[in-house]
Short mmCIF file of C-alpha atoms and ligand atoms in Angstrom, two decimals:
data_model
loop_
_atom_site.label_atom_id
_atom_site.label_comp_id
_atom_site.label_asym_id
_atom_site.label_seq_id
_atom_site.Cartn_x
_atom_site.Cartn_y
_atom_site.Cartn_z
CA UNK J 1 0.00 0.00 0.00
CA UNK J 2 1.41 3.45 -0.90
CA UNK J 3 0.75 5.79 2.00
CA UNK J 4 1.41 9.01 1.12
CA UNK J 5 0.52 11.79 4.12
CA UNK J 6 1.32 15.21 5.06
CA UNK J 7 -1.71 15.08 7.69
CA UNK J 8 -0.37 13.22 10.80
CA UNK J 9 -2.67 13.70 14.14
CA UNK J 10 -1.50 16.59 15.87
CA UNK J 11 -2.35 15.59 19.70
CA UNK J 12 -3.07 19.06 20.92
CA UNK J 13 -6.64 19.02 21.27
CA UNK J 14 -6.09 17.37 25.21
CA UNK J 15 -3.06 19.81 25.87
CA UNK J 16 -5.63 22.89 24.71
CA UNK J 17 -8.06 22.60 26.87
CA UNK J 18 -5.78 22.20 30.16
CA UNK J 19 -5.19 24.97 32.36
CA UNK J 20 -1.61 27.02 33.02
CA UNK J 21 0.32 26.42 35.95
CA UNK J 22 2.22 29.38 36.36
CA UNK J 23 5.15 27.91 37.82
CA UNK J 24 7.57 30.49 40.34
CA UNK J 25 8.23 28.18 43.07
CA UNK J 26 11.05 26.66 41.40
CA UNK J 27 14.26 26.55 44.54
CA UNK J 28 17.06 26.52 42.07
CA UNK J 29 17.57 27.73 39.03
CA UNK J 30 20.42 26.73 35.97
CA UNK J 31 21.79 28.28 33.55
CA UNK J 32 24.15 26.16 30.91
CA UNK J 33 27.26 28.73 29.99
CA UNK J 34 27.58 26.68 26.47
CA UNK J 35 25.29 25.13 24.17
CA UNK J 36 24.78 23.77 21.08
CA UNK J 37 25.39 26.54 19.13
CA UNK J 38 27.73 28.55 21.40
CA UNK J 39 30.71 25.63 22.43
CA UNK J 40 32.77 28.65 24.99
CA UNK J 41 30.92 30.87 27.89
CA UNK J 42 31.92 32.38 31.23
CA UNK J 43 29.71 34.12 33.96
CA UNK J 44 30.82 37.56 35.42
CA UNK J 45 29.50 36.08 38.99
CA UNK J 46 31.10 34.87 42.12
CA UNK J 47 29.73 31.96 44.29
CA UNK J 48 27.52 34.01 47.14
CA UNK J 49 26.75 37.30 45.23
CA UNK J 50 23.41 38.47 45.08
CA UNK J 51 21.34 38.62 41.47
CA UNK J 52 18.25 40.10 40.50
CA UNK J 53 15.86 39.51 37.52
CA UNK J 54 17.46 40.31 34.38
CA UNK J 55 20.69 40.89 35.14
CA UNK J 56 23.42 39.79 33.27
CA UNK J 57 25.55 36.94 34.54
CA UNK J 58 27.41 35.47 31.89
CA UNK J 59 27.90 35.35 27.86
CA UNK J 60 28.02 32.31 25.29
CA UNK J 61 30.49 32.61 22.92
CA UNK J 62 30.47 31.21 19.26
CA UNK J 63 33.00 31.81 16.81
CA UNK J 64 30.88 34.62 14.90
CA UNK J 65 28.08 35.44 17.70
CA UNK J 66 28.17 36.05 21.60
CA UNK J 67 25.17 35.80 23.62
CA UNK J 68 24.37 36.90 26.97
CA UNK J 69 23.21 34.62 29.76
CA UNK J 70 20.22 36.68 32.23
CA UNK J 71 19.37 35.58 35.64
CA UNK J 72 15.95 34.81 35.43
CA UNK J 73 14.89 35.08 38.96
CA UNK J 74 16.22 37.36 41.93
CA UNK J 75 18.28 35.91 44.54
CA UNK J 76 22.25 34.00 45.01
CA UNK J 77 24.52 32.44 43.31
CA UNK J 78 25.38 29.48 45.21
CA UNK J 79 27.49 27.19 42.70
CA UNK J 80 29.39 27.00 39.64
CA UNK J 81 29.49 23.23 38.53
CA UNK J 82 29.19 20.22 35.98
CA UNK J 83 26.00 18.95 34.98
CA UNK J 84 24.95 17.00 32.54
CA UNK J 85 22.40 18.72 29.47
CA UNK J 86 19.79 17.76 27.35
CA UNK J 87 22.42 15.54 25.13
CA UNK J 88 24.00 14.24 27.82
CA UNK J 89 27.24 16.26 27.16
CA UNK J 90 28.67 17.21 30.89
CA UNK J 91 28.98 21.12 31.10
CA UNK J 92 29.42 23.91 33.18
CA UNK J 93 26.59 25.60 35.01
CA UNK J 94 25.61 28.74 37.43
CA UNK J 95 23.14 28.21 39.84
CA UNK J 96 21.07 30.76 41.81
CA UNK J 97 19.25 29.96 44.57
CA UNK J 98 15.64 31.67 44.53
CA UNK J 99 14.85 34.62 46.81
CA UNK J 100 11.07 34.17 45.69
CA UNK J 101 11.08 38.22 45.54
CA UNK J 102 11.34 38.43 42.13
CA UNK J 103 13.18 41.69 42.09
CA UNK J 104 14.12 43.30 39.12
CA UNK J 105 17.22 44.33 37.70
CA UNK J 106 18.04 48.09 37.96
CA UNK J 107 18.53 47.49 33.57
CA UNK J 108 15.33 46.84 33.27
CA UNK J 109 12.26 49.27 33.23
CA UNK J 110 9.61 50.74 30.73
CA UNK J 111 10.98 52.39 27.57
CA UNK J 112 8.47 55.28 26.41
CA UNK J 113 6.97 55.25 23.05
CA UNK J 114 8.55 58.46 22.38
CA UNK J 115 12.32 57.24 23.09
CA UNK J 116 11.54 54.05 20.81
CA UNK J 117 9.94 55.94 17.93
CA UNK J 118 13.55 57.39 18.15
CA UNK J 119 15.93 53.93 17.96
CA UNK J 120 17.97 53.79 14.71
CA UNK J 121 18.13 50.36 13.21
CA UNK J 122 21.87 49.96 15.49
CA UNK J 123 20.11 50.85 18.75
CA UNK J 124 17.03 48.35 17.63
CA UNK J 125 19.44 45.84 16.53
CA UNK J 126 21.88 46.22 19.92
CA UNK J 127 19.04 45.81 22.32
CA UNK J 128 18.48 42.60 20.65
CA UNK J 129 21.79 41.91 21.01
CA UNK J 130 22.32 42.64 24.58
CA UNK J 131 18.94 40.96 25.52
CA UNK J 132 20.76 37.50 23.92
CA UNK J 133 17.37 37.00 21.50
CA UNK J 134 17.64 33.95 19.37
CA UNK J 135 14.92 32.23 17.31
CA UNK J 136 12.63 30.62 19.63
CA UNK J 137 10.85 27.81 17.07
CA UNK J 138 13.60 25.66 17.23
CA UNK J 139 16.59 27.31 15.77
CA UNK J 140 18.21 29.26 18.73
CA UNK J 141 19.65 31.65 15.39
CA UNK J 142 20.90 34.74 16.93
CA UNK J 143 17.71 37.21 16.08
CA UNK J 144 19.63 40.67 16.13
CA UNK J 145 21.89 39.07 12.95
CA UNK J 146 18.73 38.42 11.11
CA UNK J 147 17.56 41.67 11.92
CA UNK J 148 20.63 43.04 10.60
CA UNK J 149 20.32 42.29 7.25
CA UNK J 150 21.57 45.13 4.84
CA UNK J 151 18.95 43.81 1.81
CA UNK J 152 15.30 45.05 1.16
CA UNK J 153 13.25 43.89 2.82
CA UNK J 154 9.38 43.76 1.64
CA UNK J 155 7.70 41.54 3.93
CA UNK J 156 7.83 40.39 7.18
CA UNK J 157 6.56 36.78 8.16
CA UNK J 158 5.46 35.95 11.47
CA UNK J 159 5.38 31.88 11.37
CA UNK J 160 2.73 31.07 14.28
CA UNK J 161 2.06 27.71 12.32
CA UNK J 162 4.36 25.36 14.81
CA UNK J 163 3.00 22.49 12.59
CA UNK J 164 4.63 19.79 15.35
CA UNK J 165 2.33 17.57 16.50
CA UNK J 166 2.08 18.21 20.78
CA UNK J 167 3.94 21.63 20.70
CA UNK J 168 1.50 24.48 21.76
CA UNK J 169 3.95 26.90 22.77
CA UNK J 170 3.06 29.62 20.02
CA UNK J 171 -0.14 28.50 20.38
CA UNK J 172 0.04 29.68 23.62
CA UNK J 173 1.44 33.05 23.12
CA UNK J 174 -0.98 34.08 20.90
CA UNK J 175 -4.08 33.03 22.62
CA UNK J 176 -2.28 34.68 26.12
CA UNK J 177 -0.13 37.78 24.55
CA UNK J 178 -1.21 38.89 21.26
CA UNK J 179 -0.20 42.16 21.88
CA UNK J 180 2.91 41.08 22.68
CA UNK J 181 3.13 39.40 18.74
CA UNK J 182 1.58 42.30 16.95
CA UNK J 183 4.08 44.95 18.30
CA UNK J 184 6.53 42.82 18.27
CA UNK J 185 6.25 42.94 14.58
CA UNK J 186 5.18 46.38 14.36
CA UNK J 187 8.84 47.05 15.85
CA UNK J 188 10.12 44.93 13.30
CA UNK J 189 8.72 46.23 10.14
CA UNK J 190 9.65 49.90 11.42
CA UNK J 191 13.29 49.08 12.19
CA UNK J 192 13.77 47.12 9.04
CA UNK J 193 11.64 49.33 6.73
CA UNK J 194 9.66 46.51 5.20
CA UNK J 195 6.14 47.43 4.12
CA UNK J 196 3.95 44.88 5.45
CA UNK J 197 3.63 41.90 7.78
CA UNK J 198 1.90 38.63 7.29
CA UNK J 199 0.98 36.65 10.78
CA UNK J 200 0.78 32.63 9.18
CA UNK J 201 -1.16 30.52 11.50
CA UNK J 202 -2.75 27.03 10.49
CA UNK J 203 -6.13 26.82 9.29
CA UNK J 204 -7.73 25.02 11.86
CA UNK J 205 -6.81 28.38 14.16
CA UNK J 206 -10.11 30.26 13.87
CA UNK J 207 -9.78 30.55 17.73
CA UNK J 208 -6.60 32.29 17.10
CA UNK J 209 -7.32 33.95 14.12
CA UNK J 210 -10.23 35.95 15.93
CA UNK J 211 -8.18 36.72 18.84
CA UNK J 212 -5.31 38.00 16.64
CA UNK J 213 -7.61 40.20 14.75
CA UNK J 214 -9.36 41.46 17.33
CA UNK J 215 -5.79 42.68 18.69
CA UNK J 216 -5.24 44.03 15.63
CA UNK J 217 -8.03 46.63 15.38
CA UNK J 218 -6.20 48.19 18.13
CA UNK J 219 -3.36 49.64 15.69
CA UNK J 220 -4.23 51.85 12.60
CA UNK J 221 -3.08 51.13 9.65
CA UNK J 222 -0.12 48.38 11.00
CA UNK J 223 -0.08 46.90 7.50
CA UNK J 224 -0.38 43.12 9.17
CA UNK J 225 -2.76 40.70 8.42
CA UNK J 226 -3.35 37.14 9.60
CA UNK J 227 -3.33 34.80 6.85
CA UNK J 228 -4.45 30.83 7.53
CA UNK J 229 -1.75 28.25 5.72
CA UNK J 230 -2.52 24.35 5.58
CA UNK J 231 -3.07 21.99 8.52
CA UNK J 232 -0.65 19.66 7.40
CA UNK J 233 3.05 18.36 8.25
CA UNK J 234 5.40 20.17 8.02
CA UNK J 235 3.00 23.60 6.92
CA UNK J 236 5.74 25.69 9.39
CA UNK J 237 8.71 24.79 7.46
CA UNK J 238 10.03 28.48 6.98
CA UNK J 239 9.99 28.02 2.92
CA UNK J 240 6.43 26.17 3.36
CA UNK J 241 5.25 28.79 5.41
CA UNK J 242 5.99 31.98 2.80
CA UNK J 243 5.21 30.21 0.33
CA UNK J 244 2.01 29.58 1.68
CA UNK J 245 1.49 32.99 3.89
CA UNK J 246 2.40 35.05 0.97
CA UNK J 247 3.05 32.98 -2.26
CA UNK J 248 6.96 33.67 -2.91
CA UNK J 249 8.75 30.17 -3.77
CA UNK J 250 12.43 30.44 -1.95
CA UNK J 251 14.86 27.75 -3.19
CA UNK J 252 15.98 25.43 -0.25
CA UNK J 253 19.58 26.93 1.20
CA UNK J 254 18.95 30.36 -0.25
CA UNK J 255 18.52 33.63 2.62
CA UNK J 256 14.97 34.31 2.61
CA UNK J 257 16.31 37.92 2.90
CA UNK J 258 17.66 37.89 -1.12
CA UNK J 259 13.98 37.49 -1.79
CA UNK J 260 12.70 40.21 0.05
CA UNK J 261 11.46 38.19 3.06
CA UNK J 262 12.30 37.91 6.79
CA UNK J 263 10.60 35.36 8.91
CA UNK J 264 10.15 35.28 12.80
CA UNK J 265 8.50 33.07 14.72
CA UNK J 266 5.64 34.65 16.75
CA UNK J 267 7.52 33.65 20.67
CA UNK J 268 10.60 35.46 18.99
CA UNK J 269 8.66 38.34 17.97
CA UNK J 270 7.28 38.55 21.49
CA UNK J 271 10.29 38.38 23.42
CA UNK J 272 11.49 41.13 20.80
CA UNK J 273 8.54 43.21 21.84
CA UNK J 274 9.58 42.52 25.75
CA UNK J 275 13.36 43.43 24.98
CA UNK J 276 12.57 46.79 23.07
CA UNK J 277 9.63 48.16 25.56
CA UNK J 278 10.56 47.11 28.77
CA UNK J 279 14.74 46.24 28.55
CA UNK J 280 13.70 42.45 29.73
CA UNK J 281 15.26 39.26 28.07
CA UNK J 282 13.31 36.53 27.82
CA UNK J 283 12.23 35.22 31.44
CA UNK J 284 9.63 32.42 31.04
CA UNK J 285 8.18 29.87 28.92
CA UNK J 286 4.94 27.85 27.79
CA UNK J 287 6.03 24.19 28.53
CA UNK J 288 4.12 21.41 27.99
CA UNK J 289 4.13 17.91 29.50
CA UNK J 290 2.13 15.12 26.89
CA UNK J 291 2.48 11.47 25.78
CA UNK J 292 1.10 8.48 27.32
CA UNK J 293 3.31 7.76 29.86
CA UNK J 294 3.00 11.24 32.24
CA UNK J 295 0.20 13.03 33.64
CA UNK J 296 -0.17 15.73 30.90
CA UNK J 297 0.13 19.41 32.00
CA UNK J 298 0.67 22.89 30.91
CA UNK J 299 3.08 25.41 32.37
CA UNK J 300 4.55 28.97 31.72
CA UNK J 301 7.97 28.30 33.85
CA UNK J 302 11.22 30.48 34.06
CA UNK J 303 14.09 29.72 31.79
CA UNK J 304 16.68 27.38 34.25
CA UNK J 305 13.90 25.56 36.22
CA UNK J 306 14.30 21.80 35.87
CA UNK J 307 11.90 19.89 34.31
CA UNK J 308 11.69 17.44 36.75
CA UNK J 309 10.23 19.49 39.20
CA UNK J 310 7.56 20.19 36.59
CA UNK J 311 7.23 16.51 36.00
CA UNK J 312 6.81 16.28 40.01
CA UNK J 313 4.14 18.86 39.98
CA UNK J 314 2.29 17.33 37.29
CA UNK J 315 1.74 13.96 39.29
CA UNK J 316 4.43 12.38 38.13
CA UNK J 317 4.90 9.44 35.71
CA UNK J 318 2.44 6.91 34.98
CA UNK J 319 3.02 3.30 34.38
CA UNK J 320 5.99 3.88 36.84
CA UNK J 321 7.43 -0.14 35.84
CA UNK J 322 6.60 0.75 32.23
CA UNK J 323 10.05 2.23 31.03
CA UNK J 324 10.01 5.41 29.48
CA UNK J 325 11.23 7.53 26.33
CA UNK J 326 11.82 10.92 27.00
CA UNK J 327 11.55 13.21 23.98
CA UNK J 328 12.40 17.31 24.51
CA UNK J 329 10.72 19.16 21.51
CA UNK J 330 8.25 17.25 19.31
CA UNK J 331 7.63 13.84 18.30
CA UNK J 332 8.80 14.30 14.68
CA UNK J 333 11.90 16.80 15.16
CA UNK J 334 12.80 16.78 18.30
CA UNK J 335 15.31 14.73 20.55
CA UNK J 336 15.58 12.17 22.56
CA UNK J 337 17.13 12.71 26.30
CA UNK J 338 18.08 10.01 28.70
CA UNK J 339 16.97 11.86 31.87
CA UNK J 340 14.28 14.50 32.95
CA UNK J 341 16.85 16.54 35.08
CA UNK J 342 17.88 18.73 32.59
CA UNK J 343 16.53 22.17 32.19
CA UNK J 344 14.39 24.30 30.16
CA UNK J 345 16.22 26.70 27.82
CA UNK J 346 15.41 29.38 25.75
CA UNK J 347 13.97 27.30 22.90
CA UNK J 348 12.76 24.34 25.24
CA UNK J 349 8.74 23.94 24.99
CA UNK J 350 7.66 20.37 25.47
CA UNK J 351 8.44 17.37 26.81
CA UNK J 352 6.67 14.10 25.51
CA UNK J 353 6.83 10.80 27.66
CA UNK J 354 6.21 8.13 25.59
CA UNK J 355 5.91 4.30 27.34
CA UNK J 356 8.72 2.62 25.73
CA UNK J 357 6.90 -0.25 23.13
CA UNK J 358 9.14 -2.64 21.54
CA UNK J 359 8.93 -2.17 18.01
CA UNK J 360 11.39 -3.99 15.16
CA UNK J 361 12.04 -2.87 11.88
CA UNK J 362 10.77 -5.60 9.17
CA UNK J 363 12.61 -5.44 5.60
CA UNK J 364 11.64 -2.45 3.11
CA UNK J 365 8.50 -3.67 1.04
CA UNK J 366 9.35 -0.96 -2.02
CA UNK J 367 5.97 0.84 -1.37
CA UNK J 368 7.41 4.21 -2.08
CA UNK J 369 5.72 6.08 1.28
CA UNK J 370 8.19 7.81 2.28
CA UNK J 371 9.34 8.82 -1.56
CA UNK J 372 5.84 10.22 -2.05
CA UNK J 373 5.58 12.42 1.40
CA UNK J 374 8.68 13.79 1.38
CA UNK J 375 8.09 17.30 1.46
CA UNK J 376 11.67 17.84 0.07
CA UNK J 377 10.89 15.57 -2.63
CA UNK J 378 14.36 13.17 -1.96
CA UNK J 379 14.22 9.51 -2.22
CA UNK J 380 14.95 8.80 1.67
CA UNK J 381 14.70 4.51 0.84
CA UNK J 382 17.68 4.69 -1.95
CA UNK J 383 19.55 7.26 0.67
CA UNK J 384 19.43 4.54 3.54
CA UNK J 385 20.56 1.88 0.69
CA UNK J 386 23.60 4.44 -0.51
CA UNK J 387 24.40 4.90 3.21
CA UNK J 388 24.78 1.30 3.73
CA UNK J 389 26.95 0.74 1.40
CA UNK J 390 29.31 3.50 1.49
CA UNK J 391 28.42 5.13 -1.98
CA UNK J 392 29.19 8.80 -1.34
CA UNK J 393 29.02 9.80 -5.03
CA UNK J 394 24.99 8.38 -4.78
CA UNK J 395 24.93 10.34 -1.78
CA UNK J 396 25.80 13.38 -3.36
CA UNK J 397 23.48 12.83 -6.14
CA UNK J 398 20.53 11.80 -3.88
CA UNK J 399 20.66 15.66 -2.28
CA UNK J 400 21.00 13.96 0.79
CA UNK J 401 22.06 17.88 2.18
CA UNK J 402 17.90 18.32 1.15
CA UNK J 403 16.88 16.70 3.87
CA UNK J 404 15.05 18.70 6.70
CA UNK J 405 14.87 15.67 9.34
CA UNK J 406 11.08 16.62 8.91
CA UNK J 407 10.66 12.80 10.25
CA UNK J 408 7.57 11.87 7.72
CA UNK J 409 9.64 9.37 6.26
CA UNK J 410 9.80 7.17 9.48
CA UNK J 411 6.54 8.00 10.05
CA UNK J 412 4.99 6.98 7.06
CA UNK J 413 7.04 3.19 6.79
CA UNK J 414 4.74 0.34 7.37
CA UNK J 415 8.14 -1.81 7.96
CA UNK J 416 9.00 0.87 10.85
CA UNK J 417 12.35 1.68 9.22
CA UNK J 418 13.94 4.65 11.11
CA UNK J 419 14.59 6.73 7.79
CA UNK J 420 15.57 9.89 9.35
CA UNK J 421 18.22 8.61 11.88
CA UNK J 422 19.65 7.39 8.40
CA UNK J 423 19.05 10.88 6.55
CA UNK J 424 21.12 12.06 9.51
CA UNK J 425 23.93 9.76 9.32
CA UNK J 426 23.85 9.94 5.62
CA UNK J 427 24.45 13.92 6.01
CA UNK J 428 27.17 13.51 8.46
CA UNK J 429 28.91 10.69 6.78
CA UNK J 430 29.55 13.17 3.91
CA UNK J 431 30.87 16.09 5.91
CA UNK J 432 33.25 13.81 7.13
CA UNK J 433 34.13 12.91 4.10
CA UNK J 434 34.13 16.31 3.00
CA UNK J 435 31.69 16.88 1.13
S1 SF4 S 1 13.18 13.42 7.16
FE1 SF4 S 1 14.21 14.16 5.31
S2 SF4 S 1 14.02 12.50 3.84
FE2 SF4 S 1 12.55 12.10 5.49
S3 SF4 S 1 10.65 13.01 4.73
FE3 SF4 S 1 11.65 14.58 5.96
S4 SF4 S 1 12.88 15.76 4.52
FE4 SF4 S 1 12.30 13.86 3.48
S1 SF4 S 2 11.62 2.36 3.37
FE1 SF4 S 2 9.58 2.00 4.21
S2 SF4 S 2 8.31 3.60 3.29
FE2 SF4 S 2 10.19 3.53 2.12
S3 SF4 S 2 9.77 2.17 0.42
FE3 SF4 S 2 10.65 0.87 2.05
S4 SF4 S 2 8.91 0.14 3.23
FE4 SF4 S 2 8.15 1.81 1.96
#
């Protein structure tokens, strides 16, 4: 049978409908001084000083990029040390012990609308900077290089489609703070000039939709308009999404930026909102807690609180002699991670607990699933089969480097083949061989 899908079940409908725990009882907070993207870091703190919200106690460092590291609650900092993150790479951390005041940072109070009609596009972009903003669906990009760009730019795409199945993070934001979204992006087109602003959000979002433009008749004449893309997987793929939202075809590995186009996720556009108007980084996030083997839960929690305290709060797991896989992100993209005591970072929304089922992969049947929903439009069964044997010039031919670990390919295999994990070896097989 050839099973070709784009529409995989999203399983928000549950998550939806449950409450917010607004989490700000969390003891200790911590705060990774590298990550992925940034591999160096130091804090400017010594063990036993006092912090407050917002200020600055460290910096990441990348080769092209630094980014700041903000407490994100008021209190001490009671220990530098090892601990293990969310890929189970040992690095440093600061900890600060929680005052439960929540006191604020002399750096950070209202800016008037007056002084921010004023910013040049260096002051805009520097605040960004300085607040450490990176792209909050997923990619962690540093946001003040994106909003740096020296091309044209005519429109400005706010991707609110987070197409993921169990991720309602954005979701989240705009239901909660829409205001927060809209000028967000209202900053945005003003500092880089572009002449309108598109807000994508699935079709299905009529609940948003309504709230979003019900925001918007607040603000004359903001040039933005919410515009519905498809339900299906992966619709918030950034060249899906504009070419969806607004009908402009960008070629896979191009800038979206030669074409005119810059695209934010909506979170990103609200912390930029937060950063420019009140001088605050980004504090808290929507978490969620889903899958079949926890008690399912919604939080906003502060960046550094461990997600095993949320887990705690939640009720725990369920099943307890039922072992679990833990995944941080969603079920198609994101990652596996041996242990719930790591923390929640800037771009951490969701963890899904699945009860581990014992699954084995039977031979390929040639069916051509995963050829026909690849959204990419690469042949992911003759990739595995070119990966297997070594064949680096069928590699290269294949456009292996096409591949956007969507995971529809695994998804779709009646013989349960784990396509992506070879998509991913197949990529990294040829940058070590060069290529
Ligand atoms: S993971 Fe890669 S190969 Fe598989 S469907 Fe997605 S883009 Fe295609
Ligand atoms: S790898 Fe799976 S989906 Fe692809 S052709 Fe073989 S059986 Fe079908």
């Amino acid at each position: 049978m050839i099973m070709k899908t784009r529409f995989i079940p999203d399983g928000k409908d549950k998550l939806k409908t449950l409450p917010i725990h607004h989490h700000q009882e969390a003891e200790y907070l911590y705060y990774p001084i590298t990550n992925a993207r940034c591999p160096e870091g130091e804090t400017c703190v010594i063990d036993g000083q006092d912090v407050k919200v917002g200020e600055l106690i460290g910096t990441r460092r990348a080769s092209f990029f630094e980014q700041p590291i903000h407490a994100t609650v008021s209190g001490k900092i009671v220990a530098h040390e090892k601990k293990y993150n969310e890929y189970g790479k040992l690095v440093n951390f600061v900890i600060v012990k929680n005052d439960f005041k929540y006191e604020m940072h002399e750096s950070v109070y209202e800016r008037s609308d007056e002084e921010i009609e004023k910013l040049t596009k260096e002051e805009f972009v520097d605040i960004v900077k300085e607040m450490g903003l990176v792209g909050l669906g997923g990619s962690a990009f540093p946001t003040y290089i994106k909003l740096n760009t020296d091309k044209e730019i005519d429109v400005i795409v706010a991707n609110g489609v987070e197409c993921e199945p169990h991720l309602i993070s954005d979701y989240e934001v705009m239901r909660n703070n829409p205001g927060w979204v809209i000028q967000g992006l209202i900053y945005t087109l003003k500092t880089t000039k572009a002449k309108r602003g598109v807000i994508a959000i699935k079709k299905k979002y009529q609940d948003i939709k309504a709230i979003l433009n019900e925001e918007l008749l607040k603000y004359e004449n903001s040039n933005i308009e919410v515009v519905e893309v498809g339900n299906h997987y992966p619709s918030g793929w950034e060249l899906d999404t504009v070419k969806n939202a607004i009908g402009v075809n960008i070629p896979q590995f191009e800038l979206t930026a030669n074409y005119g186009v810059l695209v934010f996720n909506v979170s990103t556009l609200a912390s930029i909102y937060n950063a420019i108007k009140f001088r605050r980084p980004l504090l808290e996030r929507y978490f969620g807690l889903s899958g079949n083997g926890v008690n399912n839960y919604n939080f906003r929690a502060r960046v550094g609180t461990k997600i095993s305290d949320l887990v705690e709060i939640a009720g725990g797991y369920i099943d307890e002699e039922i072992p679990k896989v833990l995944v941080l992100g969603g079920p198609m993209m994101g990652s596996n991670t041996l242990s719930d005591d790591v923390v929640i970072n800037q771009t951490t929304t969701s963890m899904i607990v699945f009860n581990d089922e014992e699954y084995f992969e039977e031979p390929c049947i040639h069916c051509a699933a995963c050829v026909y929903s690849c959204p990419v439009k690469i042949q992911p069964v003759q990739i595995m089969n070119a990966l297997k044997s070594g064949d680096v010039s069928a590699l290269e031919m294949l456009e292996v480097n096409k591949c956007i670990e969507c995971g529809l390919c695994s998804y779709v295999c009646p013989s349960k083949i784990h396509l992506t994990e070879y998509m991913r070896q197949s990529k990294q097989f040829l940058r070590e061989k060069g290529n």
